[in-house]
Coordinates of C-alpha atoms in Angstrom, one line a residue:
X1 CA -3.4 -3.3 21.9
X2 CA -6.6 -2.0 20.6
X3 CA -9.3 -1.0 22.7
X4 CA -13.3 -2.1 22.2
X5 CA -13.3 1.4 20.6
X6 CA -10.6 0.8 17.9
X7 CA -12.1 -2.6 17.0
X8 CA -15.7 -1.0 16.6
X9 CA -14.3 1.4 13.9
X10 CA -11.9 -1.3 12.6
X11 CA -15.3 -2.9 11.9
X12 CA -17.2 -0.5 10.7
X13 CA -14.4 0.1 8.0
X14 CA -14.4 -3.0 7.1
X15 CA -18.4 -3.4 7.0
X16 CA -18.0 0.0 4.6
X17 CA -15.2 -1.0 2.2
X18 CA -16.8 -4.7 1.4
X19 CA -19.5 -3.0 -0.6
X20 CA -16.9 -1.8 -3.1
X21 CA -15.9 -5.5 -4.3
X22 CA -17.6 -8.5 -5.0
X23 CA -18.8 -11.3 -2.8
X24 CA -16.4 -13.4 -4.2
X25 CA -13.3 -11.6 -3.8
X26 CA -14.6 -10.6 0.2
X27 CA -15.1 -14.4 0.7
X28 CA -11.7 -14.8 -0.7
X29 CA -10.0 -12.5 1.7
X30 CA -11.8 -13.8 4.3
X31 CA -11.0 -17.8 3.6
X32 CA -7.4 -16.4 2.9
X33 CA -6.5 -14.6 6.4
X34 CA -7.4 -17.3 8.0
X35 CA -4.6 -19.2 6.7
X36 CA -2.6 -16.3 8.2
X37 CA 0.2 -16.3 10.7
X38 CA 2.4 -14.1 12.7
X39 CA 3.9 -17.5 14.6
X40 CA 6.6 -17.1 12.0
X41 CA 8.2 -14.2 10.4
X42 CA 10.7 -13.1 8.1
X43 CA 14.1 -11.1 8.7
X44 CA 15.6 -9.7 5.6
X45 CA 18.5 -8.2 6.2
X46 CA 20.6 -5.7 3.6
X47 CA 19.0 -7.8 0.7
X48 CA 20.9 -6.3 -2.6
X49 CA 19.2 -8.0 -5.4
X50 CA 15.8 -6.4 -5.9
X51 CA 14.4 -9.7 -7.7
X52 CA 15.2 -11.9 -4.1
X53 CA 13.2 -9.7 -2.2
X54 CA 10.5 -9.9 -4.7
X55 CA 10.5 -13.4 -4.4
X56 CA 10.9 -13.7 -0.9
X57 CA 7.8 -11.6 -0.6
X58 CA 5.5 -13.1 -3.4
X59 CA 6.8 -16.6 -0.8
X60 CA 5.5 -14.9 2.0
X61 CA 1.8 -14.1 0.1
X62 CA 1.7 -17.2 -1.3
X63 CA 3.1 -19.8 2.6
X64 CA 0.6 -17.8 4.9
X65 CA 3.4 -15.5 5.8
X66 CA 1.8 -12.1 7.0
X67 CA 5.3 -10.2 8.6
X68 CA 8.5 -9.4 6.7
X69 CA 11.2 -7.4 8.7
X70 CA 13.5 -5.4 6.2
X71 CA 16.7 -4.3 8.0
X72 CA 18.3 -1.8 5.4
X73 CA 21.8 -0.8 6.2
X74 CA 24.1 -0.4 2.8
X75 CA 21.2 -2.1 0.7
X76 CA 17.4 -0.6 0.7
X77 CA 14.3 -2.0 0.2
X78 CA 13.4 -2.0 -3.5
X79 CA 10.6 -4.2 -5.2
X80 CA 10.6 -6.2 -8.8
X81 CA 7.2 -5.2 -9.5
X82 CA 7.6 -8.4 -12.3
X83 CA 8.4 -10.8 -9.5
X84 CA 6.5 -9.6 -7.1
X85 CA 3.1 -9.5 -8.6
X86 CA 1.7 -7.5 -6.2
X87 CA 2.4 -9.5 -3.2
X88 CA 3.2 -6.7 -1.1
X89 CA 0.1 -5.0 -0.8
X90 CA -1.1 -7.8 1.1
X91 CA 1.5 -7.8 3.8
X92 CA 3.2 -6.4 6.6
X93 CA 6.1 -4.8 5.9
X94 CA 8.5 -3.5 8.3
X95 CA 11.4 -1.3 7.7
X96 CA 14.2 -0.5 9.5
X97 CA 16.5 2.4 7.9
X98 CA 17.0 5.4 10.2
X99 CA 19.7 4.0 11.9
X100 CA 24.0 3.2 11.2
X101 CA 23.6 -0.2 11.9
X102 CA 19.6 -1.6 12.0
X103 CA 20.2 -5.2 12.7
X104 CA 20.0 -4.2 16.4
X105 CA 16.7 -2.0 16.5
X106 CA 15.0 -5.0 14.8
X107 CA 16.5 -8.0 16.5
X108 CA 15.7 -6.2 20.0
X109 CA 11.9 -5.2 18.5
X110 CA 11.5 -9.1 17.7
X111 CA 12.9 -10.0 21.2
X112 CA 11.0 -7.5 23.0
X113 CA 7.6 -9.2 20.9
X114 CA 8.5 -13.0 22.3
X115 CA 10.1 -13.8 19.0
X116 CA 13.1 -17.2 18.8
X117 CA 15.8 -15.4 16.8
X118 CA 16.8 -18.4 14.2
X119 CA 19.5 -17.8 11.8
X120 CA 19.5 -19.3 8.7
X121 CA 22.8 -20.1 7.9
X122 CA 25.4 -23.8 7.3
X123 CA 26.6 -23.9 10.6
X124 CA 28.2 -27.1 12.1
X125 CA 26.1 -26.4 15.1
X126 CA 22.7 -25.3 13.3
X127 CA 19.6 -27.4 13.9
X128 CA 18.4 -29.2 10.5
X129 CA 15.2 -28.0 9.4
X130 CA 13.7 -31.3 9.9
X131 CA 14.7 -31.3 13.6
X132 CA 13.5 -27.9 14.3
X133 CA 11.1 -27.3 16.9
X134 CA 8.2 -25.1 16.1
X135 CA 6.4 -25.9 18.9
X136 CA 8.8 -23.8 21.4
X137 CA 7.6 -20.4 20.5
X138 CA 7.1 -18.3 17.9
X139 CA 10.1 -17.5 15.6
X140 CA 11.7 -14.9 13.2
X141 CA 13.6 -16.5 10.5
X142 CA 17.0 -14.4 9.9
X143 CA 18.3 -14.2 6.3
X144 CA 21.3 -12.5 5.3
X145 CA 22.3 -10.5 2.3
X146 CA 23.4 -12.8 -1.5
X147 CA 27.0 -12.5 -0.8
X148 CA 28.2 -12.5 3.0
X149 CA 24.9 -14.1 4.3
X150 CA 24.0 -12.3 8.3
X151 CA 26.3 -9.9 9.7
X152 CA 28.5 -11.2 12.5
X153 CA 25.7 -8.4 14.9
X154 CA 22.8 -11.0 14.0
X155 CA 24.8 -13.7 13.9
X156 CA 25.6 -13.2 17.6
X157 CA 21.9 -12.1 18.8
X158 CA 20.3 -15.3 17.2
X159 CA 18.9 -17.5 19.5
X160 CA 19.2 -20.4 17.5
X161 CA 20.6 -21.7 14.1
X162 CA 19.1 -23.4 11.3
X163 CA 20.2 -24.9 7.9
X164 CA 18.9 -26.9 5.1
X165 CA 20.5 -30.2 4.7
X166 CA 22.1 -30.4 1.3
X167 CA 24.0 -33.6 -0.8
X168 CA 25.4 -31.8 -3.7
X169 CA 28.4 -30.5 -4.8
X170 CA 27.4 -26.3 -5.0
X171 CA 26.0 -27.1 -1.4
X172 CA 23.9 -23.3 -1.5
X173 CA 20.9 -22.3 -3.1
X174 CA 19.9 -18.8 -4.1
X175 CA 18.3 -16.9 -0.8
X176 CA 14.7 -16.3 -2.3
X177 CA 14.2 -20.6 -3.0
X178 CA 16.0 -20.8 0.4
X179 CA 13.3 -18.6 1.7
X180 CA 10.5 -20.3 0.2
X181 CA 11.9 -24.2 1.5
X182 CA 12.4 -23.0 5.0
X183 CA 8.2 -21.5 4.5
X184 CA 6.5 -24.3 3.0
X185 CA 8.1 -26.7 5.3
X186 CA 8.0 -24.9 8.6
X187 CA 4.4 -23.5 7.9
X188 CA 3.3 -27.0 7.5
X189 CA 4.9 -28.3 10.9
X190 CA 3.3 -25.5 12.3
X191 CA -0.3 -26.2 11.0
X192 CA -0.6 -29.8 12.1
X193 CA 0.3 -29.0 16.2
X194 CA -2.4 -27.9 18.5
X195 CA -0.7 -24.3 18.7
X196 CA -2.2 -20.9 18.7
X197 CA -0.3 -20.0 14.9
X198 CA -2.9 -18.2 13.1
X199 CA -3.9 -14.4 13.6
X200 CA -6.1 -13.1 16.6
X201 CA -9.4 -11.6 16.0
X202 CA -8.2 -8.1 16.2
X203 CA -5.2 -8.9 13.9
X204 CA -7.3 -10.5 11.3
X205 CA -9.6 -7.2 11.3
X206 CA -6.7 -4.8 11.0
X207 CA -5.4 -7.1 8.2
X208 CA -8.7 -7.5 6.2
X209 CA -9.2 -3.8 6.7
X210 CA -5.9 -3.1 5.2
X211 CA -6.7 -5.7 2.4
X212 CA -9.8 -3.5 1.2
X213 CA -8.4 -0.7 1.3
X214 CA -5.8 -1.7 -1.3
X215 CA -8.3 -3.3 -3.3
X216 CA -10.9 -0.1 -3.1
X217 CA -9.9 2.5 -5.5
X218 CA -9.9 6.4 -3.3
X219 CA -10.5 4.0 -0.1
X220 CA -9.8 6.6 1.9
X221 CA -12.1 9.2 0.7
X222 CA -14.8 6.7 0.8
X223 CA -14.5 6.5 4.4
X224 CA -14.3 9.9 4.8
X225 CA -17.6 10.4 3.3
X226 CA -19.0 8.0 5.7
X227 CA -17.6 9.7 8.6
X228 CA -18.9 12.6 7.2
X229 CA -22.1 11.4 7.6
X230 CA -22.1 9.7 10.7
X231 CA -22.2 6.3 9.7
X232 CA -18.7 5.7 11.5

């Protein structure tokens, strides 16, 4: 948690880097992270296909989404910059690589945070997304790798199950459109209860903050300057 300090400088930066772009694009971030949320977040886990994590992140931009966990055991994290379009800069990423197996350092992270562990996956005792409760807590979404889907370690942490009810024959979809359903939907369930789903104040300054620094050319520099000065 930050103290009054932290959020002072937070400020400051922010008050700093907003003189480097226009009014417009400010009032842009500004309407945008409000539309934020950390109520639900995304698990990725040993993605192998560069282009579905593109996808799954440029979802995540585009459904409110503000925090993807990466869990890379054989697979690692690798962007489509194509697909993508640059939707990663404005997220949080979290990876999870220094370990044999990192399913377990990220499932207990997101437990240890409050967060439903719901896996994504056709099981005859899964919850259709249409009878999901959002309302119970906040929630990570769990998807597995293009092949195998979740390993049988998150498979057996999740808290919960959930699948997308299907009438055709193929009876799958390709994980990044699977992604994207489960988001739209769930994020609009989410914004019509009286629940606390988007960002706190603190977390929508540290956001904004890292917004404008990825939109102000030698960011870092500039605020260096200003420190130099005393203005921070």
């Amino acid at each position: 948690m930050c103290n009054s300090s932290d959020t002072a400088n937070t400020i400051k930066q922010i008050e700093i880097l907003q003189q480097f772009v226009t009014e417009n694009r400010y009032q842009r971030m500004l309407s945008i992270v409000e539309e934020r949320t950390q109520y639900m977040s995304i698990v990725l886990e040993n993605i192998y296909q560069s282009h579905n994590t593109s996808a799954v992140l440029r979802s995540c931009d585009c459904f409110g989404i503000q925090d993807v966990h990466v869990i890379e055991n054989e697979n690692k994290y690798s962007l489509n910059k194509d697909i993508a379009l640059g939707s990663s800069k404005w997220l949080n990423i979290i990876r999870y690589n220094k370990n044999e197996n990192n399913s377990v350092e990220c499932l207990n992270s997101l437990k240890s945070k409050g967060y439903r562990l719901v896996a994504t996956l056709p099981s005859p005792t899964a919850t259709s997304i249409f009878d999901f409760d959002v309302s119970a807590g906040k929630f990570a979404l769990l998807m597995g790798t293009e092949l195998t889907g979740l390993s049988d370690i998150a498979c057996k942490m999740a808290d919960e199950n959930i699948y997308l009810p299907m009438v055709g024959f193929t009876e799958s979809l390709n994980i990044s459109v699977t992604a994207a359903t489960f988001m739209f939907y769930l994020s609009q369930k989410i914004k019509k209860l009286d629940i606390a789903w988007q960002l706190d104040d603190t977390t929508k300054n540290e956001v904004l903050l890292s917004w404008l620094k990825n939109s102000v050319s030698n960011s870092n520099e500039i605020l260096n300057r200003f420190a130099a000065d005393g203005e921070w």
